[in-house]
XYZ file of C-alpha atoms in Angstrom:
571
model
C -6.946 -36.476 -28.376
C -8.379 -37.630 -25.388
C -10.210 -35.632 -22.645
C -7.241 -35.403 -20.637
C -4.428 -34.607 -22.820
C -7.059 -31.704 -23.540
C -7.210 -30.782 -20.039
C -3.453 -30.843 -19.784
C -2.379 -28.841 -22.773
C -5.074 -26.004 -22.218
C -3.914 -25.441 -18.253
C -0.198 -25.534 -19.247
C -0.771 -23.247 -22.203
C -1.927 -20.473 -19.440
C 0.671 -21.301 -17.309
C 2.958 -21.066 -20.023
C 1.042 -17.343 -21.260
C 1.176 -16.008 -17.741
C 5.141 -16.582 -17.452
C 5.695 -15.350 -21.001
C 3.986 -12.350 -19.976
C 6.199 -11.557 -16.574
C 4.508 -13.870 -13.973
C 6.853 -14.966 -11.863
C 4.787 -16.149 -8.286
C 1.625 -17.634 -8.008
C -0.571 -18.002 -4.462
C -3.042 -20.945 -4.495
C -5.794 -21.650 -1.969
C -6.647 -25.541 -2.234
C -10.051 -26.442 -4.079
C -11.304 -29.241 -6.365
C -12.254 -27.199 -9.216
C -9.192 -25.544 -9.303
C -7.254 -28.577 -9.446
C -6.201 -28.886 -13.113
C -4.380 -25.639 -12.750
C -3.090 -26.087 -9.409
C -1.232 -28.858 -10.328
C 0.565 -27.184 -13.682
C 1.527 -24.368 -11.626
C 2.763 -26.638 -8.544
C 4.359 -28.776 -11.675
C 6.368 -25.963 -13.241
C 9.815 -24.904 -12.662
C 10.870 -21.302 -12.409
C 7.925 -20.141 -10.563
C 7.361 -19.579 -7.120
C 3.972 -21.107 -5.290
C 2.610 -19.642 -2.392
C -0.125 -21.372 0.053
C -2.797 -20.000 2.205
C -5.765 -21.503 2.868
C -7.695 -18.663 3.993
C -8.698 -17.281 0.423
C -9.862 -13.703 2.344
C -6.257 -13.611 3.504
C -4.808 -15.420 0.679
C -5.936 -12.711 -1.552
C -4.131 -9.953 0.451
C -0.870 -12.276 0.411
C -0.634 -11.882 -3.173
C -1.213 -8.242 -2.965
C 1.533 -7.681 -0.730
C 3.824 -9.694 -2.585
C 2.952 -7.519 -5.905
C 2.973 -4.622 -4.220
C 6.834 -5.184 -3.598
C 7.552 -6.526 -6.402
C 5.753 -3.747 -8.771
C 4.931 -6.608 -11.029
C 1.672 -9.010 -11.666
C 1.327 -11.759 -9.051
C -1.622 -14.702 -9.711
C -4.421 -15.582 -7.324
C -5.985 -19.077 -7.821
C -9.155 -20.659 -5.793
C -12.012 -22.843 -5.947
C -15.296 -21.883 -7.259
C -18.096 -20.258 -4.727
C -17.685 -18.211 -2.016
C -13.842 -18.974 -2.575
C -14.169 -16.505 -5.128
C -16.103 -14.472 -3.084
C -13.915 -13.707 -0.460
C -10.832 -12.390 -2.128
C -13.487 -9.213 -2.797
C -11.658 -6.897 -0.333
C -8.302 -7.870 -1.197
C -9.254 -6.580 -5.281
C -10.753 -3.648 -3.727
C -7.811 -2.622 -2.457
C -5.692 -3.840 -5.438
C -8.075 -1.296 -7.378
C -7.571 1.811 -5.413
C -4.008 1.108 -4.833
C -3.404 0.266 -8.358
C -1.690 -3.157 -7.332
C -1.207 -5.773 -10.630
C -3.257 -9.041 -9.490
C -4.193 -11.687 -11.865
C -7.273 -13.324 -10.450
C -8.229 -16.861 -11.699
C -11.127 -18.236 -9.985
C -12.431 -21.937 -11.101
C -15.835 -22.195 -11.759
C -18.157 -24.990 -12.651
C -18.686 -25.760 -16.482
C -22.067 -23.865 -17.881
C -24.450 -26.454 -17.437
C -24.319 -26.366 -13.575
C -24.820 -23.325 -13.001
C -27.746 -21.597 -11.323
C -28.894 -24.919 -11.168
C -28.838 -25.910 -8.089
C -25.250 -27.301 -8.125
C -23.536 -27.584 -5.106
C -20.632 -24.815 -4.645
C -22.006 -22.854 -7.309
C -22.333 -19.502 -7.786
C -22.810 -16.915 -10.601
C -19.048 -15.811 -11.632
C -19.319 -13.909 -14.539
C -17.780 -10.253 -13.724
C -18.577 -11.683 -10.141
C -15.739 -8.375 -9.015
C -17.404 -5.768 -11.182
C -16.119 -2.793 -12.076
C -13.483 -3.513 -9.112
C -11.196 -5.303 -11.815
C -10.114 -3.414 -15.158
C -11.090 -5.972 -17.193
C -13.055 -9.344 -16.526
C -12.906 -12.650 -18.808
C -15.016 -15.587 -19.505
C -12.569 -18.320 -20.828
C -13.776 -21.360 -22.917
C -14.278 -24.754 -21.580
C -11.310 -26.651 -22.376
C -11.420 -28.361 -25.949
C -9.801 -29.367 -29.145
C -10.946 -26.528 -31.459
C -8.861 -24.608 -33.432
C -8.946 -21.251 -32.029
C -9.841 -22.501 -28.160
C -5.585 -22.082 -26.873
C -4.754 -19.253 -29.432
C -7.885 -17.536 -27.399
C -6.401 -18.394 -23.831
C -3.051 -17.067 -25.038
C -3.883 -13.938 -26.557
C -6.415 -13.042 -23.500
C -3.798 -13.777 -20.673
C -1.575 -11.200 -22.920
C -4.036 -8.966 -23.130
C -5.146 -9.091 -19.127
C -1.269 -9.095 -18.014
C -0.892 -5.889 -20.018
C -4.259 -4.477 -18.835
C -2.964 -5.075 -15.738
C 0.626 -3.734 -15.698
C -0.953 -0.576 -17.623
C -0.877 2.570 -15.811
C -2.999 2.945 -13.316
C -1.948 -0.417 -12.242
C -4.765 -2.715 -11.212
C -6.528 -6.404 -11.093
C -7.991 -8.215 -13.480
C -10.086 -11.305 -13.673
C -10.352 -14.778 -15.511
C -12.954 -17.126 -14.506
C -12.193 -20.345 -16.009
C -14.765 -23.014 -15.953
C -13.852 -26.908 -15.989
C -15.549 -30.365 -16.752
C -14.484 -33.310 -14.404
C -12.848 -35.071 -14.350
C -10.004 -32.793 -13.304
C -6.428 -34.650 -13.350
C -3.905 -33.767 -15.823
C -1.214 -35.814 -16.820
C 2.436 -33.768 -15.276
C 4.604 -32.503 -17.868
C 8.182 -31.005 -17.593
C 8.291 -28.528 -20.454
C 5.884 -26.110 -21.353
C 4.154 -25.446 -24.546
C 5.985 -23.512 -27.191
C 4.273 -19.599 -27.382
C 2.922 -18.494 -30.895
C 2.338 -15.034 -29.326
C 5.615 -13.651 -28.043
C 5.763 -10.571 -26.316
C 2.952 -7.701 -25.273
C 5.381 -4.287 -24.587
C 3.628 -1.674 -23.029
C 4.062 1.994 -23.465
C 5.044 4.308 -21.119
C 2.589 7.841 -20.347
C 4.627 11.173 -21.401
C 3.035 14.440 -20.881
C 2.380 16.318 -24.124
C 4.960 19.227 -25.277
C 1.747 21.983 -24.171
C 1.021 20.189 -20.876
C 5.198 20.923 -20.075
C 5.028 24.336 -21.563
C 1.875 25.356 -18.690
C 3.660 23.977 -15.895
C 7.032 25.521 -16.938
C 5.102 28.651 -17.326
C 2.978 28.412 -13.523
C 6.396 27.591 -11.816
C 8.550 30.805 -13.501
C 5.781 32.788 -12.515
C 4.954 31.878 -8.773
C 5.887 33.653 -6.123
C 4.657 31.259 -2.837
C 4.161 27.582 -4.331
C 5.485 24.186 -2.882
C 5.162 21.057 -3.808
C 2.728 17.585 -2.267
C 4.080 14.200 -2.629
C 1.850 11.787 -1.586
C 2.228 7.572 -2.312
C 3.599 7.033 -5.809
C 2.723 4.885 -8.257
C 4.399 1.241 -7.727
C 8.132 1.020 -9.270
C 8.495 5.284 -9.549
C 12.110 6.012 -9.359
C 12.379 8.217 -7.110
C 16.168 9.634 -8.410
C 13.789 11.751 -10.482
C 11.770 13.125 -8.058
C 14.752 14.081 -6.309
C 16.451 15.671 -9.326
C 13.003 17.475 -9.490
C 12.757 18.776 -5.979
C 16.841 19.694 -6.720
C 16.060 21.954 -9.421
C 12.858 23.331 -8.306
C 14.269 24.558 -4.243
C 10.616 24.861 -3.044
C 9.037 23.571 0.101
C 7.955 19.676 -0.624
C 5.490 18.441 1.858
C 6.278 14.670 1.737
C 3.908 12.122 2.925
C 6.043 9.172 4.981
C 4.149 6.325 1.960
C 6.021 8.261 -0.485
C 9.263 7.018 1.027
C 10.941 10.484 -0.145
C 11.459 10.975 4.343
C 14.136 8.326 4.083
C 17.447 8.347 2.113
C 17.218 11.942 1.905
C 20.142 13.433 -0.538
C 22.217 16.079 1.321
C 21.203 18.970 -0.651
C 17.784 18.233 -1.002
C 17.227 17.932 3.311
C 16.772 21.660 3.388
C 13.670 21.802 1.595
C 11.480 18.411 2.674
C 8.642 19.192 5.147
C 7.625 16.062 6.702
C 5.674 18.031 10.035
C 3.332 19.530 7.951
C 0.548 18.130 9.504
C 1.304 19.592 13.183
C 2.129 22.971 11.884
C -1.463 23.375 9.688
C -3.059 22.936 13.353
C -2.470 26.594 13.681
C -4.472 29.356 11.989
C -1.642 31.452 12.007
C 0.485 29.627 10.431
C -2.130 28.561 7.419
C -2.353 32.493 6.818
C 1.222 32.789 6.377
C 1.963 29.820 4.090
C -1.241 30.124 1.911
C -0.127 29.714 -1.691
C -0.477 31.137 -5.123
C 0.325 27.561 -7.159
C 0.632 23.958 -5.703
C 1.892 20.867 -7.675
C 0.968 17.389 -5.676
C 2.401 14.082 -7.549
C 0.545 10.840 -6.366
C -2.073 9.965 -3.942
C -3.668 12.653 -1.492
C -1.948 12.379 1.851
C -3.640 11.248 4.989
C -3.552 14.449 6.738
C -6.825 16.031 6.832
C -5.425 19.066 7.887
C -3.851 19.276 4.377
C -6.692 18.794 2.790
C -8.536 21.296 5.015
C -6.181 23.845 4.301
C -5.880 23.786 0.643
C -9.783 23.848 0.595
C -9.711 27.004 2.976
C -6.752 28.764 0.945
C -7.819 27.729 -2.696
C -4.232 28.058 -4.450
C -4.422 30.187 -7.750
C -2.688 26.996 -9.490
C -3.841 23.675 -8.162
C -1.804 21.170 -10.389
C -2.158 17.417 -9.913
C 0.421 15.162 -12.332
C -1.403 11.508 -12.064
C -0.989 8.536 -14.637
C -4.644 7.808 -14.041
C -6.814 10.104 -16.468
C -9.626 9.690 -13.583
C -7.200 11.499 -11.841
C -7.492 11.912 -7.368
C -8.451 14.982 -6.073
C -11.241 14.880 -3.347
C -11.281 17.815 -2.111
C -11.962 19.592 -5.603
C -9.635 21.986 -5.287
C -7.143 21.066 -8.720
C -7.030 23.678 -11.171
C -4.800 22.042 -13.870
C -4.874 18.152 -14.444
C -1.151 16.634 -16.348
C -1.777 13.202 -17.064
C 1.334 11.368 -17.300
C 4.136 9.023 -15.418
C 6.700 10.593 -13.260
C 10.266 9.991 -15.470
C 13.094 12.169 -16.671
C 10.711 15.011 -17.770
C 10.402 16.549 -14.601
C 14.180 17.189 -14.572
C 14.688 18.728 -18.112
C 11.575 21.774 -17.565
C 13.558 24.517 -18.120
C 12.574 26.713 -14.370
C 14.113 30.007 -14.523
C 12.058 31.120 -11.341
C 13.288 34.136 -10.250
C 10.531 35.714 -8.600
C 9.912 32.719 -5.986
C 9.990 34.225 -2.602
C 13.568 33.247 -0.588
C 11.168 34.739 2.786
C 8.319 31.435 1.929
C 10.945 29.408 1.707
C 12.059 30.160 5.428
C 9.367 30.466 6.911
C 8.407 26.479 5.819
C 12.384 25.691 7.125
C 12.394 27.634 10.558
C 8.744 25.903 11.254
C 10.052 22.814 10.330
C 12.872 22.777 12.846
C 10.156 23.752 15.700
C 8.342 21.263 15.153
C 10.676 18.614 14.714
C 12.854 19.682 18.165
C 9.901 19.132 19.703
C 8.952 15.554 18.211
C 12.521 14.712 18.608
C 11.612 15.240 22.228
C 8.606 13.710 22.481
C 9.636 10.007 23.866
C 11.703 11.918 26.841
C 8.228 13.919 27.555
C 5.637 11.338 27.547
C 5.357 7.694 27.528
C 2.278 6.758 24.492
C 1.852 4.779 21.315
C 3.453 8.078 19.814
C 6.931 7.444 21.925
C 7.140 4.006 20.834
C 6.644 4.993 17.426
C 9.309 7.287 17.619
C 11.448 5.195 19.468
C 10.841 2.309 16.902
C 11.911 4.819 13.954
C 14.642 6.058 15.322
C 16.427 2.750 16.338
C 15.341 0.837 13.166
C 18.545 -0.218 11.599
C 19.065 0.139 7.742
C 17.904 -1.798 5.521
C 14.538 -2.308 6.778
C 11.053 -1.906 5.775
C 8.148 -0.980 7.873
C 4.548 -1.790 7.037
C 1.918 0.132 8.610
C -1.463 -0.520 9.685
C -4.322 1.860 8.909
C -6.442 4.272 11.349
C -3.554 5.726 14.078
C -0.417 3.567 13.291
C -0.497 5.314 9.308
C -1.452 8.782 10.843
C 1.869 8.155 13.884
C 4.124 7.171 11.729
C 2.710 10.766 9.247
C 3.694 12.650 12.531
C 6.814 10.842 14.215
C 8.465 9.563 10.827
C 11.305 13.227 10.484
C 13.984 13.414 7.204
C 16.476 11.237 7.644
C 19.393 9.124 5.744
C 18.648 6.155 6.898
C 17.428 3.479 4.598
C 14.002 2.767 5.741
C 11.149 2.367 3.575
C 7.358 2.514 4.558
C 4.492 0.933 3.082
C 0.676 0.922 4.259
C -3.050 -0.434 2.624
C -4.147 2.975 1.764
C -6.221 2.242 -1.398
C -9.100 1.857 0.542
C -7.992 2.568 3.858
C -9.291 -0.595 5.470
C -8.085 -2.570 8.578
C -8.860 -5.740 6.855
C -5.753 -8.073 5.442
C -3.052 -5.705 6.621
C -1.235 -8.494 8.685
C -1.653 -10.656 5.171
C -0.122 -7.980 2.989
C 2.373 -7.437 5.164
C 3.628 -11.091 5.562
C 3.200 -11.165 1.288
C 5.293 -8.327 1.255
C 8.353 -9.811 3.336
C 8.491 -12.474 1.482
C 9.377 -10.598 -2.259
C 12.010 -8.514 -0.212
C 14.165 -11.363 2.063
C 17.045 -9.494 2.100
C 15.590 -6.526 3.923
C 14.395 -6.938 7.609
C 10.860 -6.418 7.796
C 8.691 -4.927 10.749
C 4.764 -4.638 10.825
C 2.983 -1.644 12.669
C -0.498 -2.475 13.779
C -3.347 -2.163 16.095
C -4.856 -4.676 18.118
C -8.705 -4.493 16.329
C -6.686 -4.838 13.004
C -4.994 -7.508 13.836
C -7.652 -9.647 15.540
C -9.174 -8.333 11.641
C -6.288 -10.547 9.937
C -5.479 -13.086 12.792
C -5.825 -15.933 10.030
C -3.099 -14.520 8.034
C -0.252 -16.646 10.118
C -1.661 -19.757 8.579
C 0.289 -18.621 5.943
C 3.352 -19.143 8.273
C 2.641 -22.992 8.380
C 3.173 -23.527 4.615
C 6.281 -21.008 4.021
C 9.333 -19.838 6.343
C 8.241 -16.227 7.095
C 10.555 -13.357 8.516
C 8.896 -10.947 10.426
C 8.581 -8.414 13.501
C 4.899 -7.649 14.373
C 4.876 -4.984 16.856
C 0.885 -4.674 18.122
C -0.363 -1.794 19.916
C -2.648 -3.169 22.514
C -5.006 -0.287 24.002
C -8.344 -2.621 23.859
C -10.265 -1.130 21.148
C -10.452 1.498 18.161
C -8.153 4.014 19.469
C -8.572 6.370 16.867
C -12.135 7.108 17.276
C -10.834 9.053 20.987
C -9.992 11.535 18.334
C -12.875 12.292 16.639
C -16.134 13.628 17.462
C -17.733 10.232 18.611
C -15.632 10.762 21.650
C -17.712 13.333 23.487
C -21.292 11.554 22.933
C -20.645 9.238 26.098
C -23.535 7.733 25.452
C -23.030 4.253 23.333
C -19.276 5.236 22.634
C -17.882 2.286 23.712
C -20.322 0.067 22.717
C -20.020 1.214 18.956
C -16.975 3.052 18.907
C -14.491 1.708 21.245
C -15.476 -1.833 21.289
C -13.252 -3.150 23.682
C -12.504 -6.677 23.346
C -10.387 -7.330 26.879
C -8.008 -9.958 24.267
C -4.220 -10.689 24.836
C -2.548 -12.407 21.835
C 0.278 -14.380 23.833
C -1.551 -17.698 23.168
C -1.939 -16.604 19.583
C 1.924 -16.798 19.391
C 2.200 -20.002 21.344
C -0.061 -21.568 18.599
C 2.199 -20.580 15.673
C 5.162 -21.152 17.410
C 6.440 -17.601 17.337
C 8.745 -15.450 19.826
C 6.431 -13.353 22.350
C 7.508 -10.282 23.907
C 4.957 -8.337 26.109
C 5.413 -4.902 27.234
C 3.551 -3.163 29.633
C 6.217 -0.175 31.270
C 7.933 2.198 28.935
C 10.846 1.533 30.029
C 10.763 -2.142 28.676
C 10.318 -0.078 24.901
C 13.889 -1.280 24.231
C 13.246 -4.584 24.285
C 11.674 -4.341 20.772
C 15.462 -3.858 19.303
C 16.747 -7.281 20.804
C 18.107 -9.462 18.388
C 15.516 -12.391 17.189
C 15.261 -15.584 18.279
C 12.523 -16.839 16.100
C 11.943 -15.629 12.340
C 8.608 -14.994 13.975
C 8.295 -12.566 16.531
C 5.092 -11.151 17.830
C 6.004 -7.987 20.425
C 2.605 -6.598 22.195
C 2.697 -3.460 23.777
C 0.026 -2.714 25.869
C -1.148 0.909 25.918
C -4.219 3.329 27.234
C -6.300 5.068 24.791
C -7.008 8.093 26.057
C -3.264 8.861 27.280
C -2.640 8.590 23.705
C -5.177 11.199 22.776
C -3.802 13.850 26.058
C -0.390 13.376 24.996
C -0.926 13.481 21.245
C -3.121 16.835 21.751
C -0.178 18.578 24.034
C 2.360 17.939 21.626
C 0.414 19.605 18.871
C -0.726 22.433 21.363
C 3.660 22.995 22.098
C 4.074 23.317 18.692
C 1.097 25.740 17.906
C 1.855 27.858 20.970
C 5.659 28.490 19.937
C 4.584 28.428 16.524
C 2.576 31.222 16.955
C 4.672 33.715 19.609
C-alpha cells in the first residue's frame, strides 16, 4: 500500500468514527496541513460543512451550532496559531459545557520545535480547558494504527457528550504530501456503538431532599441555565407539584411557554425586588433548591450570602458542582429527569402567607416594567418593546454585560414561544455575533434575532465572513451608545478621572458601511419613536438594525425604575 492510499484510508476512517459516533456537521477553516481531512469531510455525504475563515470566529460558529443542537459539532484548522486562536471559543465550550470536537493539524514529529515554519508545540496546546486531549499516530500501515483512531474518536465523542458536557481535543499530525485519493463510501466500523449512561441521584440523596422540602416552612426554588437538551416538561411537572416560589433566570427559558397552572408561582422580577432591604427581610428563607447555573443577578447572590438559608441545595450533573458564593449546604449530583416528579412532597407546613408575599411583589413589579417603554425612552424600552412584539417561534440570542442583565429585568412570564440563549460560560463579549450566526443556522425553521452591544460587536465584526460562504438568516439589533455602557453602573463611574479612557472607551463608530460591505439590510434608529421599525418584515435574510442610544440615560432611567418599585414595595 502506497503512501497515499494510507493517507486516504486513515482520514476516512475518522470521518467515518466521528459519524458513527453522532457527528453530524463539521466547520473547517482552510489550511494546508489540514488538507487530507478537509477533503474527506468536504467528500462525504450526509454531513453538513461549514466555512469560516476566521478560525477565532470559526471556533465560536461551531459552538453555536452545538449549542442548539445539544450534540457534538467538529472544528478543523491548520497547524500554528490556527490552533491557537480557537482558545476562547473552548473556553467557553468548557464553562458552558458545549460538546466540541477539536481537530487541529499539526506538523509530523520531526519538525517540530525545529525551526519549521508554522510550527508550534500542540500537544495539550488547550490544557485543562478540554476534558480530554489526544496525540494521534502519524498515518501508517500498522496493525493497530486505525483500530487506535477508531476507538479514540469513540472514546473523545463520549467524553464529550458525558455530563458535564464539554470539548475535547485531537491533534493529528501529517507527512506531505497531503492529497488523498476521493472515495464515495466510507470504511466499514469494527467498533459499533459507545452508549452513554445517564446520572440518577442515589435512593438516600432523594430521601434528604424529600425530607428538607416536607419540612420547610419558607423555601423556593432557583433555576438558572440548564444543562444543554434538559426537558424542561419535567421541571415543570416539578415546579407543579412542589407550588413554591421559582425564581427563573430568562437563559433557563422556563419565562416563556409558561403552563397555565404553573404562571402563579414563576418569579422572573426577582432581581428588582432584592434591591430593597425590606423586602430581603421578609422573603429570607429556611431551605433553597437552585437547579443549573448561578443566575446573573448579583443581587441574588448577595442576598442568599446575607440570609444564609438553613438548606442550601444545589442539584448539578457536574460533581465539581457551581456555587460561588459558598453558600450550598447539600450537594445532589445528578441529571434533571423524571425523578423530580415522583418525590413523594407531602408539605404541609409550607407557609400559604410566603407564597403571597413572592406573588403580590411580583405583580408590582411587573405593572411597573410593563410600563416602562410608555415612561422612558432607553435601551431598557427597546428591550421591552422588542420582547413584547417578538412573534412566536423565535429565538433571541443575547450579548453579555447589559443586553444579558435587560433582557434578566424586561423578559416577564409569558406564553409565547420565545426562547433565549446567551455566552455565559465565561461571560465574555468575544464571538457572541459568531455563536449567534452558528446557532441560526441548526434551528432554520425558527426566526432568529441577536441582542448586542456595539463594543461586542466591533469584538466579533469578522464573524459575517461567515455570511459569504453560507445563506444566513438573521436580525442583529445593535445598541449603539459609543462605549461599555455597563461600566456607568458600577463603581468606576464616579472616579472621573481616566473613566472614559479605560472604562468607557468610546470609539465614535457607525456600522452602516459594515452592512453595505456584506450586502445586508440597514436600518438606523435614532428617535424612539422609529422603535417600531425593528418589527418590519425583512427584505434581506440579513438585516443589521442600529439603534443609537446615550449611556448615561440608560443608567437614570434604569435606577428610577428600580427606585418605583422599591418605594411601593416598601409602603
Amino acid at each position: 500500500m502506497n503512501e497515499r492510499e494510507i493517507l486516504t484510508n486513515y482520514v476516512y476512517k475518522m470521518v467515518a468514527s466521528l459519524m458513527q459516533n453522532g457527528v453530524e456537521d463539521v466547520v473547517i477553516s482552510p489550511g494546508s496541513r489540514s488538507t487530507p481531512l478537509a477533503y474527506a469531510f468536504a467528500s462525504t455525504k450526509n454531513i453538513s460543512i461549514y466555512r469560516q475563515v476566521d478560525e477565532r470566529s470559526a471556533a465560536y460558529f461551531a459552538l453555536g451550532i452545538a449549542k442548539a443542537k445539544a450534540k457534538p459539532v467538529v472544528l478543523l484548522c491548520t497547524s500554528g496559531t490556527a490552533a491557537a486562536n480557537y482558545y476562547p471559543a473552548i473556553v467557553e465550550a468548557k464553562y458552558a459545557r458545549v460538546p466540541l470536537i477539536v481537530i487541529t493539524a499539526d506538523r509530523p514529529h520531526e519538525l517540530r520545535e525545529v525551526g519549521a515554519p508554522q510550527a508550534i508545540n500542540q500537544i495539550s496546546l488547550y490544557g485543562e480547558r478540554v476534558k480530554w486531549s489526544a496525540e494521534f499516530p502519524i498515518p501508517d500501515d500498522a496493525p493497530m494504527t486505525l483500530p487506535y483512531v477508531e476507538r479514540h474518536i469513540a472514546r473523545g465523542v463520549s467524553i464529550a457528550t458525558t455530563a458535564p458536557f464539554g470539548p475535547v481535543h485531537f491533534n493529528v499530525p501529517f507527512r506531505e504530501p497531503l492529497l488523498i485519493d476521493f472515495q464515495e463510501e466510507l470504511p466499514k466500523q469494527t467498533f459499533r456503538n459507545s452508549l452513554v449512561g445517564q446520572i440518577a441521584p442515589s435512593q438516600q440523596a432523594k430521601e434528604l431532599l424529600t425530607a428538607v422540602i416536607n419540612e420547610t416552612q419558607r423555601g423556593f426554588i432557583i433555576v438558572g441555565e440548564l444543562a444543554l437538551g434538559t426537558d424542561l416538561q419535567q421541571m415543570w411537572a416539578f415546579i407543579r407539584k412542589l407550588k413554591w416560589p421559582v425564581l427563573v433566570e430568562s437563559l433557563s427559558n422556563l419565562r416563556t411557554n409558561v403552563p397555565e397552572d404553573c404562571g402563579q408561582y414563576i418569579v422572573s422580577t426577582y432581581d428588582a425586588l432584592l434591591k430593597s432591604s425590606i423586602f430581603k427581610q421578609q422573603v429570607a428563607a429556611d431551605t433553597v433548591i437552585r437547579f443549573g447555573a448561578q443566575p446573573v443577578s448579583k443581587f441574588l447572590t448577595n442576598f442568599l450570602t446575607e440570609t444564609l438559608p438553613t438548606n442550601y441545595i444545589v442539584i448539578d450533573e457536574d460533581p465539581m458542582f457551581r456555587d460561588s458564593a459558598a453558600v450550598s449546604t447539600h450537594f445532589i449530583h445528578t441529571a434533571i429527569g423524571e425523578w423530580i416528579s415522583e418525590l413523594s412532597i407531602e408539605n404541609t407546613v409550607f407557609s400559604e402567607e410566603y407564597l403571597l408575599k413572592w406573588r403580590t411583589s411580583e405583580e408590582l413589579a411587573a405593572k411597573h416594567i410593563q410600563s416602562y417603554q410608555e415612561i422612558e425612552q432607553d435601551e431598557g424600552a427597546v428591550v421591552r418593546f422588542l420582547i413584547e412584539n417578538l412573534p412566536d417561534n423565535s429565538d433571541l440570542f443575547v450579548s453579555s454585560s447589559m443586553p444579558i442583565r435587560d433582557i434578566d429585568t424586561f423578559l416577564l412570564p409569558t406564553k409565547k414561544d420565545i426562547q433565549v440563549f446567551a455566552n455565559r460560560g465565561a461571560n465574555g463579549i468575544d464571538g457572541v455575533m459568531s455563536t449567534a450566526i452558528g446557532f441560526s443556522e441548526a434551528r432554520k425553521e425558527r426566526e432568529m434575532y441577536l441582542l448586542i452591544g456595539d463594543l461586542a460587536f466591533l469584538h466579533d465584526v469578522n464573524a459575517l465572513i461567515a455570511t459569504r460562504y453560507q445563506p444566513c438568516k438573521l436580525n442583529i439589533i445593535v445598541f449603539n451608545n459609543d462605549g461599555g455602557g455597563i461600566f456607568s453602573y458600577l463603581a468606576q463611574s464616579t472616579v472621573k478621572e481616566y473613566y472614559e479612557d479605560l472604562f468607557g472607551t468610546p470609539t465614535a463608530l457607525s456600522f452602516a458601511d459594515v452592512a453595505q460591505m456584506y450586502e445586508m439590510e440597514y436600518m438606523g434608529i435614532e428617535d424612539f419613536k422609529e422603535v417600531n421599525k425593528i418589527m418590519e418584515p425583512q427584505k434581506n435574510p440579513l438585516r443589521l438594525i442600529e439603534i443609537f442610544t446615550d449611556r448615561q440615560q440608560n443608567v437614570a432611567s434604569h435606577r428610577k425604575l428600580w427606585q418605583r418599585i422599591q418605594q411601593e414595595l416598601e409602603q
